[in-house]
């Protein structure tokens, strides 16, 4: 009798928010601004990589946005894992939510122009967008097709790393966990934080872990 000795395929999706950027440190609405990592941001990405390395993670595929802070964070994570040869695929669909006219402003300047209540609504709500920018609903609309076409099929063949941004990951988590618009308003993902999903063969979520 011949026994199949192949190890079972593991299907994990690991989401990491990039490390702190210069714009994050300055309290700016960043969005599509291509702000580099601070030294703290580099350490946050390296720390995320070390935490994954402690659990012996090895990725068969990786994805990032097209923005520097996600690209560099992804490289630092993979270096910490001993996988410098794994080159992440970059997708504009994974870029941060476009903050439109808020981009580059700090909260004080934005509050002075539009009012604190309106700014908080634009930041947290699902459907409302800042002037000339995206709502979270808009972000969901571009990220979910990218996930279904490219990322999910990769996860079905092994463990996958995605390094991206706070709001675009909120949008993806909303879809993965079937969160309501009210629930997603309260979802926060810190820089350098890690979320891990185990997927079943039918692509449903079997388990979830949160680190940071």
mmCIF file of C-alpha atoms in Angstrom:
data_model
loop_
_atom_site.group_PDB
_atom_site.id
_atom_site.type_symbol
_atom_site.label_atom_id
_atom_site.label_comp_id
_atom_site.label_asym_id
_atom_site.label_seq_id
_atom_site.Cartn_x
_atom_site.Cartn_y
_atom_site.Cartn_z
ATOM 1 C CA UNK A 1 0.000 0.000 0.000
ATOM 2 C CA UNK A 2 1.324 3.431 -0.960
ATOM 3 C CA UNK A 3 0.759 6.175 1.571
ATOM 4 C CA UNK A 4 0.631 9.832 0.625
ATOM 5 C CA UNK A 5 3.242 11.427 2.917
ATOM 6 C CA UNK A 6 2.715 14.968 1.740
ATOM 7 C CA UNK A 7 2.169 17.456 4.532
ATOM 8 C CA UNK A 8 -1.317 18.975 4.520
ATOM 9 C CA UNK A 9 -1.597 22.381 2.874
ATOM 10 C CA UNK A 10 -1.892 25.190 5.413
ATOM 11 C CA UNK A 11 -4.000 28.137 4.369
ATOM 12 C CA UNK A 12 -3.238 31.242 6.382
ATOM 13 C CA UNK A 13 -3.685 34.889 5.505
ATOM 14 C CA UNK A 14 -1.449 37.174 7.566
ATOM 15 C CA UNK A 15 -2.288 40.883 7.487
ATOM 16 C CA UNK A 16 0.248 43.416 8.780
ATOM 17 C CA UNK A 17 -0.172 47.157 8.909
ATOM 18 C CA UNK A 18 3.009 48.983 7.877
ATOM 19 C CA UNK A 19 5.205 50.596 10.521
ATOM 20 C CA UNK A 20 4.859 54.211 11.557
ATOM 21 C CA UNK A 21 5.421 56.701 8.725
ATOM 22 C CA UNK A 22 6.718 60.254 8.939
ATOM 23 C CA UNK A 23 3.182 61.496 8.255
ATOM 24 C CA UNK A 24 1.777 59.235 10.993
ATOM 25 C CA UNK A 25 4.274 60.681 13.457
ATOM 26 C CA UNK A 26 3.279 64.206 12.469
ATOM 27 C CA UNK A 27 -0.433 63.470 12.881
ATOM 28 C CA UNK A 28 -1.259 64.115 9.236
ATOM 29 C CA UNK A 29 -4.045 62.660 7.144
ATOM 30 C CA UNK A 30 -1.800 60.593 4.908
ATOM 31 C CA UNK A 31 -3.917 58.642 2.430
ATOM 32 C CA UNK A 32 -2.097 58.351 -0.891
ATOM 33 C CA UNK A 33 0.824 60.559 0.174
ATOM 34 C CA UNK A 34 3.965 58.429 -0.194
ATOM 35 C CA UNK A 35 5.390 59.014 3.261
ATOM 36 C CA UNK A 36 8.493 56.996 4.273
ATOM 37 C CA UNK A 37 8.894 55.040 7.484
ATOM 38 C CA UNK A 38 10.321 56.620 10.609
ATOM 39 C CA UNK A 39 13.008 54.770 12.533
ATOM 40 C CA UNK A 40 10.263 53.673 14.920
ATOM 41 C CA UNK A 41 8.281 52.437 11.924
ATOM 42 C CA UNK A 42 11.201 50.323 10.748
ATOM 43 C CA UNK A 43 11.493 48.840 14.237
ATOM 44 C CA UNK A 44 7.760 48.079 14.304
ATOM 45 C CA UNK A 45 7.996 46.216 10.990
ATOM 46 C CA UNK A 46 11.100 44.322 12.126
ATOM 47 C CA UNK A 47 9.360 43.432 15.390
ATOM 48 C CA UNK A 48 6.344 42.077 13.478
ATOM 49 C CA UNK A 49 8.729 39.965 11.413
ATOM 50 C CA UNK A 50 10.465 38.640 14.521
ATOM 51 C CA UNK A 51 7.146 37.710 16.130
ATOM 52 C CA UNK A 52 6.217 35.749 13.019
ATOM 53 C CA UNK A 53 9.688 34.173 12.892
ATOM 54 C CA UNK A 54 9.290 32.959 16.470
ATOM 55 C CA UNK A 55 6.324 30.922 15.210
ATOM 56 C CA UNK A 56 8.331 29.613 12.226
ATOM 57 C CA UNK A 57 6.171 31.228 9.561
ATOM 58 C CA UNK A 58 7.175 30.706 5.929
ATOM 59 C CA UNK A 59 5.188 32.375 3.177
ATOM 60 C CA UNK A 60 4.549 31.066 -0.312
ATOM 61 C CA UNK A 61 3.397 34.481 -1.573
ATOM 62 C CA UNK A 62 3.326 38.089 -0.403
ATOM 63 C CA UNK A 63 1.488 41.247 -1.438
ATOM 64 C CA UNK A 64 1.880 44.947 -0.678
ATOM 65 C CA UNK A 65 0.474 48.236 -1.875
ATOM 66 C CA UNK A 66 2.480 50.452 -4.231
ATOM 67 C CA UNK A 67 3.368 52.914 -1.432
ATOM 68 C CA UNK A 68 6.844 53.070 0.093
ATOM 69 C CA UNK A 69 5.831 52.558 3.713
ATOM 70 C CA UNK A 70 4.142 49.239 2.896
ATOM 71 C CA UNK A 71 6.846 48.077 0.484
ATOM 72 C CA UNK A 72 9.676 48.730 2.945
ATOM 73 C CA UNK A 73 7.719 47.216 5.845
ATOM 74 C CA UNK A 74 7.150 44.085 3.760
ATOM 75 C CA UNK A 75 10.844 43.804 2.954
ATOM 76 C CA UNK A 76 11.832 44.216 6.612
ATOM 77 C CA UNK A 77 9.322 41.552 7.680
ATOM 78 C CA UNK A 78 10.524 39.059 5.074
ATOM 79 C CA UNK A 79 14.168 39.769 5.959
ATOM 80 C CA UNK A 80 13.373 38.984 9.603
ATOM 81 C CA UNK A 81 11.782 35.721 8.458
ATOM 82 C CA UNK A 82 14.835 34.741 6.422
ATOM 83 C CA UNK A 83 12.898 35.076 3.158
ATOM 84 C CA UNK A 84 14.625 38.006 1.415
ATOM 85 C CA UNK A 85 14.175 36.272 -1.940
ATOM 86 C CA UNK A 86 10.373 36.373 -1.764
ATOM 87 C CA UNK A 87 9.381 39.486 -3.715
ATOM 88 C CA UNK A 88 5.885 40.763 -2.871
ATOM 89 C CA UNK A 89 3.486 41.558 -5.670
ATOM 90 C CA UNK A 90 2.369 45.204 -5.569
ATOM 91 C CA UNK A 91 -1.208 46.273 -6.204
ATOM 92 C CA UNK A 92 -2.636 49.783 -6.304
ATOM 93 C CA UNK A 93 -5.902 48.264 -5.056
ATOM 94 C CA UNK A 94 -4.094 47.805 -1.715
ATOM 95 C CA UNK A 95 -3.096 51.478 -1.503
ATOM 96 C CA UNK A 96 -4.423 53.476 1.424
ATOM 97 C CA UNK A 97 -7.798 55.158 1.299
ATOM 98 C CA UNK A 98 -7.636 58.476 -0.549
ATOM 99 C CA UNK A 99 -8.283 61.286 1.940
ATOM 100 C CA UNK A 100 -8.828 63.848 -0.832
ATOM 101 C CA UNK A 101 -8.703 67.442 0.423
ATOM 102 C CA UNK A 102 -7.681 66.263 3.901
ATOM 103 C CA UNK A 103 -4.422 64.775 2.594
ATOM 104 C CA UNK A 104 -1.381 66.374 4.198
ATOM 105 C CA UNK A 105 -3.401 68.324 6.793
ATOM 106 C CA UNK A 106 -3.121 67.816 10.529
ATOM 107 C CA UNK A 107 -6.220 67.416 12.659
ATOM 108 C CA UNK A 108 -6.096 70.987 14.010
ATOM 109 C CA UNK A 109 -6.041 72.489 10.519
ATOM 110 C CA UNK A 110 -8.760 70.118 9.301
ATOM 111 C CA UNK A 111 -10.970 70.809 12.326
ATOM 112 C CA UNK A 112 -10.570 74.556 11.807
ATOM 113 C CA UNK A 113 -11.730 74.293 8.204
ATOM 114 C CA UNK A 114 -14.571 71.760 8.399
ATOM 115 C CA UNK A 115 -15.305 71.269 12.108
ATOM 116 C CA UNK A 116 -14.280 68.444 14.428
ATOM 117 C CA UNK A 117 -17.575 66.566 14.170
ATOM 118 C CA UNK A 118 -17.480 66.469 10.368
ATOM 119 C CA UNK A 119 -13.836 65.353 10.372
ATOM 120 C CA UNK A 120 -14.572 62.508 12.791
ATOM 121 C CA UNK A 121 -17.483 61.401 10.614
ATOM 122 C CA UNK A 122 -15.274 61.304 7.524
ATOM 123 C CA UNK A 123 -12.594 59.379 9.428
ATOM 124 C CA UNK A 124 -14.743 56.671 10.985
ATOM 125 C CA UNK A 125 -17.959 56.277 8.989
ATOM 126 C CA UNK A 126 -18.468 53.638 6.331
ATOM 127 C CA UNK A 127 -20.273 55.632 3.663
ATOM 128 C CA UNK A 128 -19.185 59.277 3.985
ATOM 129 C CA UNK A 129 -16.154 60.534 2.093
ATOM 130 C CA UNK A 130 -14.052 63.678 2.566
ATOM 131 C CA UNK A 131 -14.125 66.171 -0.308
ATOM 132 C CA UNK A 132 -12.508 64.640 -3.416
ATOM 133 C CA UNK A 133 -11.607 61.496 -1.455
ATOM 134 C CA UNK A 134 -12.834 57.969 -0.784
ATOM 135 C CA UNK A 135 -15.221 56.609 1.783
ATOM 136 C CA UNK A 136 -14.457 53.294 3.424
ATOM 137 C CA UNK A 137 -17.211 51.848 1.213
ATOM 138 C CA UNK A 138 -15.232 53.001 -1.842
ATOM 139 C CA UNK A 139 -12.121 51.352 -0.423
ATOM 140 C CA UNK A 140 -13.985 48.073 0.115
ATOM 141 C CA UNK A 141 -15.177 48.222 -3.498
ATOM 142 C CA UNK A 142 -11.625 48.203 -4.875
ATOM 143 C CA UNK A 143 -9.963 45.905 -2.343
ATOM 144 C CA UNK A 144 -12.434 43.015 -2.294
ATOM 145 C CA UNK A 145 -12.116 42.258 -6.054
ATOM 146 C CA UNK A 146 -8.307 42.264 -5.685
ATOM 147 C CA UNK A 147 -8.619 39.859 -2.761
ATOM 148 C CA UNK A 148 -10.970 37.503 -4.605
ATOM 149 C CA UNK A 149 -9.028 37.504 -7.893
ATOM 150 C CA UNK A 150 -5.474 37.342 -6.588
ATOM 151 C CA UNK A 151 -4.932 37.003 -2.854
ATOM 152 C CA UNK A 152 -7.533 34.368 -1.974
ATOM 153 C CA UNK A 153 -6.375 31.953 -4.722
ATOM 154 C CA UNK A 154 -2.822 32.305 -3.399
ATOM 155 C CA UNK A 155 -4.012 31.525 0.138
ATOM 156 C CA UNK A 156 -5.637 28.332 -1.123
ATOM 157 C CA UNK A 157 -2.141 27.105 -1.998
ATOM 158 C CA UNK A 158 -0.261 28.123 1.139
ATOM 159 C CA UNK A 159 0.432 30.840 3.671
ATOM 160 C CA UNK A 160 0.255 34.418 2.381
ATOM 161 C CA UNK A 161 1.495 37.745 3.763
ATOM 162 C CA UNK A 162 -0.247 41.054 3.014
ATOM 163 C CA UNK A 163 1.383 44.295 4.181
ATOM 164 C CA UNK A 164 -0.790 47.344 3.692
ATOM 165 C CA UNK A 165 -2.485 50.302 5.386
ATOM 166 C CA UNK A 166 -4.875 50.981 8.233
ATOM 167 C CA UNK A 167 -8.003 51.829 6.275
ATOM 168 C CA UNK A 168 -7.501 49.377 3.430
ATOM 169 C CA UNK A 169 -6.955 46.598 5.979
ATOM 170 C CA UNK A 170 -10.080 47.742 7.856
ATOM 171 C CA UNK A 171 -11.928 47.332 4.554
ATOM 172 C CA UNK A 172 -10.513 43.852 4.017
ATOM 173 C CA UNK A 173 -11.202 42.770 7.599
ATOM 174 C CA UNK A 174 -14.765 44.022 7.210
ATOM 175 C CA UNK A 175 -15.251 41.698 4.246
ATOM 176 C CA UNK A 176 -13.454 38.729 5.813
ATOM 177 C CA UNK A 177 -15.291 38.945 9.137
ATOM 178 C CA UNK A 178 -18.605 40.130 7.691
ATOM 179 C CA UNK A 179 -18.630 43.203 9.922
ATOM 180 C CA UNK A 180 -21.487 45.678 9.757
ATOM 181 C CA UNK A 181 -20.867 49.359 8.924
ATOM 182 C CA UNK A 182 -21.424 50.156 12.604
ATOM 183 C CA UNK A 183 -18.930 47.514 13.732
ATOM 184 C CA UNK A 184 -16.192 48.605 11.339
ATOM 185 C CA UNK A 185 -16.417 52.187 12.615
ATOM 186 C CA UNK A 186 -14.824 50.992 15.870
ATOM 187 C CA UNK A 187 -12.118 48.832 14.281
ATOM 188 C CA UNK A 188 -8.563 50.114 14.787
ATOM 189 C CA UNK A 189 -5.325 48.565 13.502
ATOM 190 C CA UNK A 190 -2.138 49.905 15.037
ATOM 191 C CA UNK A 191 1.037 50.344 13.005
ATOM 192 C CA UNK A 192 2.998 47.105 13.014
ATOM 193 C CA UNK A 193 -0.013 45.057 14.169
ATOM 194 C CA UNK A 194 -0.660 41.530 12.883
ATOM 195 C CA UNK A 195 -3.924 39.678 12.165
ATOM 196 C CA UNK A 196 -3.866 36.013 11.158
ATOM 197 C CA UNK A 197 -6.684 34.065 9.514
ATOM 198 C CA UNK A 198 -6.821 30.325 8.898
ATOM 199 C CA UNK A 199 -8.965 29.472 5.887
ATOM 200 C CA UNK A 200 -10.833 26.234 5.263
ATOM 201 C CA UNK A 201 -10.798 24.483 1.894
ATOM 202 C CA UNK A 202 -14.062 26.258 1.003
ATOM 203 C CA UNK A 203 -12.356 29.664 1.688
ATOM 204 C CA UNK A 204 -14.341 30.340 4.878
ATOM 205 C CA UNK A 205 -12.531 31.541 7.999
ATOM 206 C CA UNK A 206 -11.735 28.690 10.424
ATOM 207 C CA UNK A 207 -9.854 30.711 13.024
ATOM 208 C CA UNK A 208 -8.439 34.180 13.735
ATOM 209 C CA UNK A 209 -5.592 35.489 15.871
ATOM 210 C CA UNK A 210 -4.748 39.124 16.626
ATOM 211 C CA UNK A 211 -1.282 40.320 17.610
ATOM 212 C CA UNK A 212 -1.189 44.025 18.425
#
